[in-house]
Backbone as XML, in Angstrom:
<?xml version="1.0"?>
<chain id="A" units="angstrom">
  <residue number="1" name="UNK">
    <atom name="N" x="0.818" y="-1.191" z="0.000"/>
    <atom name="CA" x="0.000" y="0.000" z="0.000"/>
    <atom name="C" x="0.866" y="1.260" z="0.000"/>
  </residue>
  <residue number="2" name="UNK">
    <atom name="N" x="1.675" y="1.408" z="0.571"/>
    <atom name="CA" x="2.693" y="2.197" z="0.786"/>
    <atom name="C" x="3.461" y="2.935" z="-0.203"/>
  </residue>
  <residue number="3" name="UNK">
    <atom name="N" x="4.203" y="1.439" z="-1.130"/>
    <atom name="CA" x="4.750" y="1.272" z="-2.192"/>
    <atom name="C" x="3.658" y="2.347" z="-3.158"/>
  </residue>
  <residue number="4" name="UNK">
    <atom name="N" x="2.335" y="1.721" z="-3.559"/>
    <atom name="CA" x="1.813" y="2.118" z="-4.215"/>
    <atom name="C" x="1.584" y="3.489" z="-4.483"/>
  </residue>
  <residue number="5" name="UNK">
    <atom name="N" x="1.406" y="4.498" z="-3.143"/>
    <atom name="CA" x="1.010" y="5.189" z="-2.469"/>
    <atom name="C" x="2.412" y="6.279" z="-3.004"/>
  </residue>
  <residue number="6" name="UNK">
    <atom name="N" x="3.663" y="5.746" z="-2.961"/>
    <atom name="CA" x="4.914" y="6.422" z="-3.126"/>
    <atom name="C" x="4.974" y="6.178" z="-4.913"/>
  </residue>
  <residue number="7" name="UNK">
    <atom name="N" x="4.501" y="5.498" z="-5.310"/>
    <atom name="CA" x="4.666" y="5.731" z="-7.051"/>
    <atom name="C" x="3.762" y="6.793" z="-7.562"/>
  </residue>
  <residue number="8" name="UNK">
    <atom name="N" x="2.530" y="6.819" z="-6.594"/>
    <atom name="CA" x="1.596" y="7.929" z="-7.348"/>
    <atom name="C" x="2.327" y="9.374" z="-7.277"/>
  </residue>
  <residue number="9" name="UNK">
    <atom name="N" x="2.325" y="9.202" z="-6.102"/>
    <atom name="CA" x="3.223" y="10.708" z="-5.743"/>
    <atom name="C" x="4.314" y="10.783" z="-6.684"/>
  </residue>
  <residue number="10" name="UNK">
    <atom name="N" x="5.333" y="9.789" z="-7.036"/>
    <atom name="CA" x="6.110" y="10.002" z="-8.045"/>
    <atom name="C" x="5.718" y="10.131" z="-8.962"/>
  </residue>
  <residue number="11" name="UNK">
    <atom name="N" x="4.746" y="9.493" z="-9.591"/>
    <atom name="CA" x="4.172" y="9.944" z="-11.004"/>
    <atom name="C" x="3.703" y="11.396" z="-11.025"/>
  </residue>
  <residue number="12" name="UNK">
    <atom name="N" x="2.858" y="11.629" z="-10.191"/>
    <atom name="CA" x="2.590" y="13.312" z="-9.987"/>
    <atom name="C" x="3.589" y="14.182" z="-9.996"/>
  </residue>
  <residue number="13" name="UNK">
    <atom name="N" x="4.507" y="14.236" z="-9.578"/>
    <atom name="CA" x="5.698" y="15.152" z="-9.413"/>
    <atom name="C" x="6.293" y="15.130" z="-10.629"/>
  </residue>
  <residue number="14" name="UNK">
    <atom name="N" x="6.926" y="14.012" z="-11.610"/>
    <atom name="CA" x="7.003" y="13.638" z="-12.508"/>
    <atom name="C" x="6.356" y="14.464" z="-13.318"/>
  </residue>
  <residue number="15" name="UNK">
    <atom name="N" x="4.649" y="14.366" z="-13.794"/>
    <atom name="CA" x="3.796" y="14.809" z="-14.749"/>
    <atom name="C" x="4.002" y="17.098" z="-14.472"/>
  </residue>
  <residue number="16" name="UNK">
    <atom name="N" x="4.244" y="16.995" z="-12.923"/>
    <atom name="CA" x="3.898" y="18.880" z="-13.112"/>
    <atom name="C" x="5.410" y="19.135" z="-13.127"/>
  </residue>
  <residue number="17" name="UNK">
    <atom name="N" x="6.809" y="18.227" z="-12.833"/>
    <atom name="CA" x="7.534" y="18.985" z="-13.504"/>
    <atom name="C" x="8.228" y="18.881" z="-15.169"/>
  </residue>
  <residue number="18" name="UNK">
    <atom name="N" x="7.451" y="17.869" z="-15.765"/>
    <atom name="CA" x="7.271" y="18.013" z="-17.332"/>
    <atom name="C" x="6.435" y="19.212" z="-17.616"/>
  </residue>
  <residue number="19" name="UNK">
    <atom name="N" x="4.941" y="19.464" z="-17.089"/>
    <atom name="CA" x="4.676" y="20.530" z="-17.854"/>
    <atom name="C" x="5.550" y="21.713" z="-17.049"/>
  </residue>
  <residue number="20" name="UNK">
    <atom name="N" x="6.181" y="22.037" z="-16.406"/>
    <atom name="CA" x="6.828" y="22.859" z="-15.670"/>
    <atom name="C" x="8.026" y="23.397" z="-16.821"/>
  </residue>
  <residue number="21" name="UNK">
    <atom name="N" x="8.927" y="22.431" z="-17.561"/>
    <atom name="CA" x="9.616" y="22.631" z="-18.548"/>
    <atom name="C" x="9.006" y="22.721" z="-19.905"/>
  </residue>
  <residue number="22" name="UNK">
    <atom name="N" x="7.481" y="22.357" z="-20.246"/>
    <atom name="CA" x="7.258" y="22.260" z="-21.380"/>
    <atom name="C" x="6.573" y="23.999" z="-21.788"/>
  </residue>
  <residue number="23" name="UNK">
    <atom name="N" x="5.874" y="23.771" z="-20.287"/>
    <atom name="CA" x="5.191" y="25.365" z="-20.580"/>
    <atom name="C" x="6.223" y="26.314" z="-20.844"/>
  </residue>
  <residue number="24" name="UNK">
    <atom name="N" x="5.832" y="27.297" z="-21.806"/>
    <atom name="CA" x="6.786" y="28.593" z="-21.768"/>
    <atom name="C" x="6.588" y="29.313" z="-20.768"/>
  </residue>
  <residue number="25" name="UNK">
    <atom name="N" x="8.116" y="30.012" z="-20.517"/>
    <atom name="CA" x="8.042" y="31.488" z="-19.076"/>
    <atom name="C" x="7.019" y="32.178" z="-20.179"/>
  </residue>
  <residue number="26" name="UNK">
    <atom name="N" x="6.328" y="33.061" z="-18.648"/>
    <atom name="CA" x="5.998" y="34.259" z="-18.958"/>
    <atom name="C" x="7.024" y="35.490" z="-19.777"/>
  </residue>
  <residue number="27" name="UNK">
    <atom name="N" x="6.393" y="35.644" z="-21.263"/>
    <atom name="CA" x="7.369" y="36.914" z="-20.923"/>
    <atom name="C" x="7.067" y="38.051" z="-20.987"/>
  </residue>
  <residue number="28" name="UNK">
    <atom name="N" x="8.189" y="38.534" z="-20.789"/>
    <atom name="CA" x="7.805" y="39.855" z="-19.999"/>
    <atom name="C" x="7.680" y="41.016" z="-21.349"/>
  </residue>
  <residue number="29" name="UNK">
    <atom name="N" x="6.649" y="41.783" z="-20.555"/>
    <atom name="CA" x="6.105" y="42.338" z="-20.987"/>
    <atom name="C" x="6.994" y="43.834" z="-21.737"/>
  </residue>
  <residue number="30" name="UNK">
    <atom name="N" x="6.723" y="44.104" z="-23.112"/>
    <atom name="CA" x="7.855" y="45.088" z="-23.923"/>
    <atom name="C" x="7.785" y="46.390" z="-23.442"/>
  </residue>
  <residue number="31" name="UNK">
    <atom name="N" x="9.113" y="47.127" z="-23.414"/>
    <atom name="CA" x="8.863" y="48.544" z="-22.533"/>
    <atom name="C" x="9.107" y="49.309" z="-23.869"/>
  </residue>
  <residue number="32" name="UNK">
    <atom name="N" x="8.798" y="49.068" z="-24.736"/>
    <atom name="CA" x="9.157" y="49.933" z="-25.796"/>
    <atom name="C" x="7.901" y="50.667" z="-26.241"/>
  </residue>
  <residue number="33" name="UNK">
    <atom name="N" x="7.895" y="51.870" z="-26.699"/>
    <atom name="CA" x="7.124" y="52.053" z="-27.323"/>
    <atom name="C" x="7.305" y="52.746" z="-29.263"/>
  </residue>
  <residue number="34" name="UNK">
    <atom name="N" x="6.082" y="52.354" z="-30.085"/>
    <atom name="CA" x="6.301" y="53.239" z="-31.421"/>
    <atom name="C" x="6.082" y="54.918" z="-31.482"/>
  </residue>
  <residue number="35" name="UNK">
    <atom name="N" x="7.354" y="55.244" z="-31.814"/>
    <atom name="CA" x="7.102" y="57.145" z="-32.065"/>
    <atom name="C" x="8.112" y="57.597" z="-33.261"/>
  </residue>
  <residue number="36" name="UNK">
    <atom name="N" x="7.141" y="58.470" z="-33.727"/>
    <atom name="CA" x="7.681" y="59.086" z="-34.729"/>
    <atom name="C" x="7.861" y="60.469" z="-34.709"/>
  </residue>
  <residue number="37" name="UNK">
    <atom name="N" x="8.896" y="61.073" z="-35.679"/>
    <atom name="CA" x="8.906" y="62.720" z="-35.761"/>
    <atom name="C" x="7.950" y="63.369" z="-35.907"/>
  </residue>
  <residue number="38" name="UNK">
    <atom name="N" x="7.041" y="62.861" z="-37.108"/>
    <atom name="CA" x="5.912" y="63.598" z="-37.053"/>
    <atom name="C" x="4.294" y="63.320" z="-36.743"/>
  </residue>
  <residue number="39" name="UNK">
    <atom name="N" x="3.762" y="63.821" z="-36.657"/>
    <atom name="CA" x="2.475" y="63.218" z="-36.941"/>
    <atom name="C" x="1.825" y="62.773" z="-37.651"/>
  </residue>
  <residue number="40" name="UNK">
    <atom name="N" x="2.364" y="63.430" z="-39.256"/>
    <atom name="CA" x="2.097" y="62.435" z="-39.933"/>
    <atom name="C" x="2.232" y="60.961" z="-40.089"/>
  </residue>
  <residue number="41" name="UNK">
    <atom name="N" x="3.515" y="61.479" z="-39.881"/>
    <atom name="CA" x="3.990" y="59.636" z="-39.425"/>
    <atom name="C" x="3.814" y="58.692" z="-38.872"/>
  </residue>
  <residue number="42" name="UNK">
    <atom name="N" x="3.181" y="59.483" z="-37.567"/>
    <atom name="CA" x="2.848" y="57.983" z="-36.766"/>
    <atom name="C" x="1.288" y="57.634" z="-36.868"/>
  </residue>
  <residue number="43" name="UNK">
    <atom name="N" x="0.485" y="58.766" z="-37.756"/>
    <atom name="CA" x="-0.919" y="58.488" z="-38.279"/>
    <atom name="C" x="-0.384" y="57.551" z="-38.821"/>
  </residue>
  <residue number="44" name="UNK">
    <atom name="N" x="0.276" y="57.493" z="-40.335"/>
    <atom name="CA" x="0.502" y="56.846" z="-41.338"/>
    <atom name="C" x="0.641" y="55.100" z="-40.655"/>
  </residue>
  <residue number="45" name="UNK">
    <atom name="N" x="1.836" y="55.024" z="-39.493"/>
    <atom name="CA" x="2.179" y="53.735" z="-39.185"/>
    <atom name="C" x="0.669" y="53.578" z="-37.785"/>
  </residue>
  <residue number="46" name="UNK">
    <atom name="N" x="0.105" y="53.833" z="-37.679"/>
    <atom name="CA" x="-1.119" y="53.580" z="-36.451"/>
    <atom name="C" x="-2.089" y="53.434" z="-37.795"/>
  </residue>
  <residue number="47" name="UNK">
    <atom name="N" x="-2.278" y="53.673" z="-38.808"/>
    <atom name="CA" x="-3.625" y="53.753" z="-39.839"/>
    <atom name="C" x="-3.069" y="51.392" z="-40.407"/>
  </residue>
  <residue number="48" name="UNK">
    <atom name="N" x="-2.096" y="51.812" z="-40.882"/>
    <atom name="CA" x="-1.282" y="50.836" z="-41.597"/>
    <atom name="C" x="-1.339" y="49.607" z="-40.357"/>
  </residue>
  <residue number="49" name="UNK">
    <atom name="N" x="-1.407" y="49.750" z="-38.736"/>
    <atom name="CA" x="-0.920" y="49.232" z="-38.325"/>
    <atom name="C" x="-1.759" y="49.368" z="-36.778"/>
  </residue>
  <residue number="50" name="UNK">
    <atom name="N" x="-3.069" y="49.273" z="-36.642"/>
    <atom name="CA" x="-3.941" y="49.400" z="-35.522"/>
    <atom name="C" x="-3.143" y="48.647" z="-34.308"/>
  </residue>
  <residue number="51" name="UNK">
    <atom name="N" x="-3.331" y="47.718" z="-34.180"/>
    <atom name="CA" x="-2.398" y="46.614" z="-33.221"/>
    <atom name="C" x="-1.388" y="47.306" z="-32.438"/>
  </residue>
  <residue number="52" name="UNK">
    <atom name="N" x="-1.128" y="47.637" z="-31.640"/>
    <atom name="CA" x="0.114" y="48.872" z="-30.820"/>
    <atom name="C" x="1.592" y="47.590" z="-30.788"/>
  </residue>
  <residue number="53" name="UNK">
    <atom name="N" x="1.406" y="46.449" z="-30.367"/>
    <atom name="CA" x="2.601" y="45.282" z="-31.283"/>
    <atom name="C" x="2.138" y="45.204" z="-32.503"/>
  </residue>
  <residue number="54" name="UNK">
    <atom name="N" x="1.794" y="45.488" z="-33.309"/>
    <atom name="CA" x="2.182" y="45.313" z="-35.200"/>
    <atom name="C" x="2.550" y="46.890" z="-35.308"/>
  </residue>
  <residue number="55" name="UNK">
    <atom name="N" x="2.345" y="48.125" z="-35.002"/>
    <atom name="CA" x="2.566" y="49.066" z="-34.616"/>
    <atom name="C" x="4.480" y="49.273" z="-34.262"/>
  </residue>
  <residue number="56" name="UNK">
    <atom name="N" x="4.397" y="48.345" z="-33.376"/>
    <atom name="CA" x="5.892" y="49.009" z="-32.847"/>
    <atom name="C" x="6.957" y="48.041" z="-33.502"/>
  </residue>
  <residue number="57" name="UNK">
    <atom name="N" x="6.424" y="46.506" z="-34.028"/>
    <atom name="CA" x="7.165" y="45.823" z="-35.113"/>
    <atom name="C" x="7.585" y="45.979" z="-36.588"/>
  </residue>
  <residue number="58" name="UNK">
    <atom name="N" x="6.520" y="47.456" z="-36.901"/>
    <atom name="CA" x="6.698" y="47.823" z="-37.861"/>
    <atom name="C" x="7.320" y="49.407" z="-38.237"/>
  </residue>
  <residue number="59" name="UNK">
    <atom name="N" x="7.759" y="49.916" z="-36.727"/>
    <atom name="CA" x="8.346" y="51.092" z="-36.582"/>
    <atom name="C" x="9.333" y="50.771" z="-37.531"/>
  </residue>
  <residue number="60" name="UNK">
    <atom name="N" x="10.305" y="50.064" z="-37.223"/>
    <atom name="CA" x="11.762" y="50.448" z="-37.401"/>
    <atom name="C" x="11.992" y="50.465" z="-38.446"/>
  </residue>
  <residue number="61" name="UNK">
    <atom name="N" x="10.712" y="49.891" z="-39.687"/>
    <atom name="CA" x="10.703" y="50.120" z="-41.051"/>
    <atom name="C" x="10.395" y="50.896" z="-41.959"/>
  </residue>
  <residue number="62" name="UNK">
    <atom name="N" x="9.446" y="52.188" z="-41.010"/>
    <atom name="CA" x="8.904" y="52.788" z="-41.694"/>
    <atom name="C" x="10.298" y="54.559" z="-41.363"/>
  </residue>
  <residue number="63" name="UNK">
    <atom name="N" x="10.406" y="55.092" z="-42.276"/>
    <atom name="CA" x="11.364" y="56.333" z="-42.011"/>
    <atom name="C" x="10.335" y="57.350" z="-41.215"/>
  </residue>
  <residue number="64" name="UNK">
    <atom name="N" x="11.338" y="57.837" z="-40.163"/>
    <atom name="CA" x="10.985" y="58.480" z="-39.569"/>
    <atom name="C" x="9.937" y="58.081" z="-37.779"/>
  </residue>
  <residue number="65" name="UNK">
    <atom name="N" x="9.932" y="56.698" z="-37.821"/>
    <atom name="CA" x="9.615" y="56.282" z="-37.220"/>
    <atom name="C" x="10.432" y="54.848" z="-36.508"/>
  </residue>
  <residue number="66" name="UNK">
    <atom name="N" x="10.694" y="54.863" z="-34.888"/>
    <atom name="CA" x="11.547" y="53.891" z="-34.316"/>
    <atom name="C" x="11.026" y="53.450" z="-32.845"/>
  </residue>
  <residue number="67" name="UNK">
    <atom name="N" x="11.299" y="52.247" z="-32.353"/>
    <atom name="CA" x="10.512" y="52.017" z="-31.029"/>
    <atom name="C" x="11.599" y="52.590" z="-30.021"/>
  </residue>
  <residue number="68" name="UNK">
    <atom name="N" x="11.064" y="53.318" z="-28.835"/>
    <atom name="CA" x="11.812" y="54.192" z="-27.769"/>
    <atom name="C" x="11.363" y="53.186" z="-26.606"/>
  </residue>
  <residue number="69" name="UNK">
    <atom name="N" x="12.305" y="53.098" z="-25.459"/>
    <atom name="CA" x="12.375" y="52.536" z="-24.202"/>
    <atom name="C" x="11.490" y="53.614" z="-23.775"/>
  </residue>
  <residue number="70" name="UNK">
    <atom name="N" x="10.233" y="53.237" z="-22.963"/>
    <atom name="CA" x="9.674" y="53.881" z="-21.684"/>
    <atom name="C" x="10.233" y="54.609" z="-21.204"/>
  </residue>
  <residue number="71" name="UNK">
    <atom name="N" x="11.614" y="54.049" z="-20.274"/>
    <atom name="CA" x="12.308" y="54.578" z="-19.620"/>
    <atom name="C" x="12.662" y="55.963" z="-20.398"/>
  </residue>
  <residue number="72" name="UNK">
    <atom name="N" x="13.108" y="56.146" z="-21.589"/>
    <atom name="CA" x="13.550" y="57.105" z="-22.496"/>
    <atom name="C" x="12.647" y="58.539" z="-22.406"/>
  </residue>
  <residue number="73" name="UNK">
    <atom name="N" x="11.415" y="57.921" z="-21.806"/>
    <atom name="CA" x="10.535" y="59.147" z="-22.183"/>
    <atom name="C" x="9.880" y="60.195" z="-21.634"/>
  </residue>
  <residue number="74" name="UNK">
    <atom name="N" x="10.031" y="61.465" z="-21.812"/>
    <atom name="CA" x="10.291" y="62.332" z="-21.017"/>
    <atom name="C" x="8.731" y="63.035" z="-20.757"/>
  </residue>
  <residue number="75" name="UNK">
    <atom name="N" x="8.423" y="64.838" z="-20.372"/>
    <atom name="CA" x="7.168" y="65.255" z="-20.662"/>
    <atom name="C" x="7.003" y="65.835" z="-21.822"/>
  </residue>
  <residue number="76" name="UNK">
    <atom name="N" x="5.031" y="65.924" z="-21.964"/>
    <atom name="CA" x="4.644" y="66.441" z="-22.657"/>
    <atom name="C" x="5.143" y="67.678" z="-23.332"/>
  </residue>
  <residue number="77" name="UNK">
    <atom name="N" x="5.928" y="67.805" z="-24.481"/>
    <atom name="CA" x="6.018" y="69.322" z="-25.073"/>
    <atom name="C" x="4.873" y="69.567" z="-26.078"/>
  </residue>
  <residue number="78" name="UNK">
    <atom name="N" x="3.987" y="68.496" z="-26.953"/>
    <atom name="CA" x="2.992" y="69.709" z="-27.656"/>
    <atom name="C" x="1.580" y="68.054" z="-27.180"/>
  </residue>
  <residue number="79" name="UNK">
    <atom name="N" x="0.528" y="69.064" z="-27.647"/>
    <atom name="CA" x="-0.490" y="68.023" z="-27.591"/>
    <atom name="C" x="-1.769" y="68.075" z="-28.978"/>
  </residue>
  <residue number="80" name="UNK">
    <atom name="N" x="-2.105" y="67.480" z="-29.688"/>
    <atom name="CA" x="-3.165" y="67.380" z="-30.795"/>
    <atom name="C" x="-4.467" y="66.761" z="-30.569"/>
  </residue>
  <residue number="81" name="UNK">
    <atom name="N" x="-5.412" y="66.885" z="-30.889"/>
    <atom name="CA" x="-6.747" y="66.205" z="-31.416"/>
    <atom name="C" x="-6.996" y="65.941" z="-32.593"/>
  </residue>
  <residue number="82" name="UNK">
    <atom name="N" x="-7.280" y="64.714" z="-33.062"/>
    <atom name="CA" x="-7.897" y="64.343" z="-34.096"/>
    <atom name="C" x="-8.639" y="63.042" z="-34.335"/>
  </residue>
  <residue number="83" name="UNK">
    <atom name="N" x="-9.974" y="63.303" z="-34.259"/>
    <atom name="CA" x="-10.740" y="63.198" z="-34.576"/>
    <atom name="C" x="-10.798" y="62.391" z="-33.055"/>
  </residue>
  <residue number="84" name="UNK">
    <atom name="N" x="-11.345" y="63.072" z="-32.223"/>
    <atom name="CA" x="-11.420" y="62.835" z="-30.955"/>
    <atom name="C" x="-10.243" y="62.082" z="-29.789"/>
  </residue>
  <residue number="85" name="UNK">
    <atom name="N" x="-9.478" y="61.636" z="-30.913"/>
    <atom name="CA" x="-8.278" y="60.678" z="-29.921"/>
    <atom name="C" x="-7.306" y="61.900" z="-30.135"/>
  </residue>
  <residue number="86" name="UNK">
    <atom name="N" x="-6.461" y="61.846" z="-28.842"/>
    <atom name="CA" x="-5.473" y="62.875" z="-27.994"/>
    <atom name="C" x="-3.976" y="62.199" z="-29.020"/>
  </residue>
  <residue number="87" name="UNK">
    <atom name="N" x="-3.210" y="62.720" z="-28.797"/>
    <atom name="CA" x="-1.965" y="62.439" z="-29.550"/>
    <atom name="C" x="-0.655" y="63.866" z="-28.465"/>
  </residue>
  <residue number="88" name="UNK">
    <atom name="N" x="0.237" y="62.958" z="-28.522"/>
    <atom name="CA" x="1.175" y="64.004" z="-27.682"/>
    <atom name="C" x="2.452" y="63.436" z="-28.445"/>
  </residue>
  <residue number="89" name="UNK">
    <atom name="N" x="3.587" y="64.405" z="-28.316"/>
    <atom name="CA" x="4.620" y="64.676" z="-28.817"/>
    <atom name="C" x="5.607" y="65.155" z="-27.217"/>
  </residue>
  <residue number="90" name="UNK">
    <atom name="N" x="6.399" y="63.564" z="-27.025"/>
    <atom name="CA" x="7.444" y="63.973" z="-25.443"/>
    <atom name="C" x="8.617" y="63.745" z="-26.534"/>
  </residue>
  <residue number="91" name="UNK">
    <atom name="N" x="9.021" y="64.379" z="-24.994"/>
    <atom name="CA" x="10.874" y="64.090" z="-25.016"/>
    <atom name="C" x="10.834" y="63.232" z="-24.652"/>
  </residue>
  <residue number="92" name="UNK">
    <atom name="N" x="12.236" y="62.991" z="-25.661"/>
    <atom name="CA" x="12.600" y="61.327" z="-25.367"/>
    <atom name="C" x="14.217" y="61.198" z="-25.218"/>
  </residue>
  <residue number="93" name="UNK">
    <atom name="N" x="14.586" y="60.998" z="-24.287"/>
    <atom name="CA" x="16.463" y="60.992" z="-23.812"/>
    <atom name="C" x="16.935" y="60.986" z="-24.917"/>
  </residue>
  <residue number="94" name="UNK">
    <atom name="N" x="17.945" y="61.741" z="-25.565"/>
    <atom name="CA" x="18.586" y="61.731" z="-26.742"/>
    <atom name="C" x="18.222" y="61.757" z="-27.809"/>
  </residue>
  <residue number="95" name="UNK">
    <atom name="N" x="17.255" y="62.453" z="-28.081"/>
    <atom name="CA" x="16.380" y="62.905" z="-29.531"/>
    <atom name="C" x="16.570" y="64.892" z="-29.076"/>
  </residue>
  <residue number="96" name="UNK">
    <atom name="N" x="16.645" y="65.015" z="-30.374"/>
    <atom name="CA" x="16.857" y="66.791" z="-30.860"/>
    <atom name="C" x="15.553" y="67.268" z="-30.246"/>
  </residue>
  <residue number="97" name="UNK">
    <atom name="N" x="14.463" y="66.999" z="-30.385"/>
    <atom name="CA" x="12.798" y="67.268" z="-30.785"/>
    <atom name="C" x="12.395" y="65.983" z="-30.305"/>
  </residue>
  <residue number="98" name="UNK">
    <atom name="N" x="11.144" y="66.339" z="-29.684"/>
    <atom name="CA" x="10.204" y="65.497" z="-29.665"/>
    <atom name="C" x="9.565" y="64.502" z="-30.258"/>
  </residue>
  <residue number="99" name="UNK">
    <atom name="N" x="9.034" y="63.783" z="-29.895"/>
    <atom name="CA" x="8.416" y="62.592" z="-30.682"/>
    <atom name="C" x="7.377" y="62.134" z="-30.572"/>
  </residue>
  <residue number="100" name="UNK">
    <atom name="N" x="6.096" y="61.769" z="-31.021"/>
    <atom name="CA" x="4.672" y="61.823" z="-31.495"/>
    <atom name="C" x="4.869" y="60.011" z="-30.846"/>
  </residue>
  <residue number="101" name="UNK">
    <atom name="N" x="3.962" y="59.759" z="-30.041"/>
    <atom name="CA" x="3.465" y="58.862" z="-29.581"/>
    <atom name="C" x="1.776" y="58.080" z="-29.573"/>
  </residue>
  <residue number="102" name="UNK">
    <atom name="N" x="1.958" y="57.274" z="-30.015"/>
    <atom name="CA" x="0.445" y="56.652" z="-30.184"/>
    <atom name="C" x="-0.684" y="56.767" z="-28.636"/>
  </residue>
  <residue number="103" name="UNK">
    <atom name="N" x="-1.626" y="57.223" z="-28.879"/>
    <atom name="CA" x="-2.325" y="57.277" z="-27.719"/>
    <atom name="C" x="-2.717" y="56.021" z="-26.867"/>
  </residue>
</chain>
């Protein structure tokens, strides 16, 4: 009984640390964000590219537009409306000018 009793438990331990290696880590979550020089620009890549990840995977292709670290990003210098959604333009550590950020 015992015996028996000590294989289940081994089989159990067994089965959660297979899925333990099979499951993927969490990962962690991207601190980047897509911004561009202008506003046109980052209409252009937010129209092309709704998804805020297809958005920031497709920054680095489009000119004028590149993904910035969070950390990078500074305050508000201008702010827009169009067509009811807000749009702002921060500093971003080591950029000349500001940069247009997706709302």
């Amino acid at each position: 009984m015992i015996a028996r009793d000590v294989r289940h438990r081994a089989r159990w331990a067994a089965i959660c640390f297979t899925v333990l290696l099979v499951t993927p880590a969490h990962a962690e979550p991207d601190d980047r964000i897509a911004a561009c020089d202008t506003l046109v620009s980052l209409r252009l890549l937010a129209t092309a590219n709704p998804d805020r990840a297809a958005a920031l995977a497709a920054a680095a292709g489009r000119p004028g537009c590149k993904a910035v670290s969070r950390a990078d990003v500074g305050a508000v210098e201008h702010r827009a409306m169009i067509g009811g959604a807000p749009f702002e333009c921060l500093a971003v550590k080591g950029e000349s000018a500001c940069l247009w950020v997706q709302p």
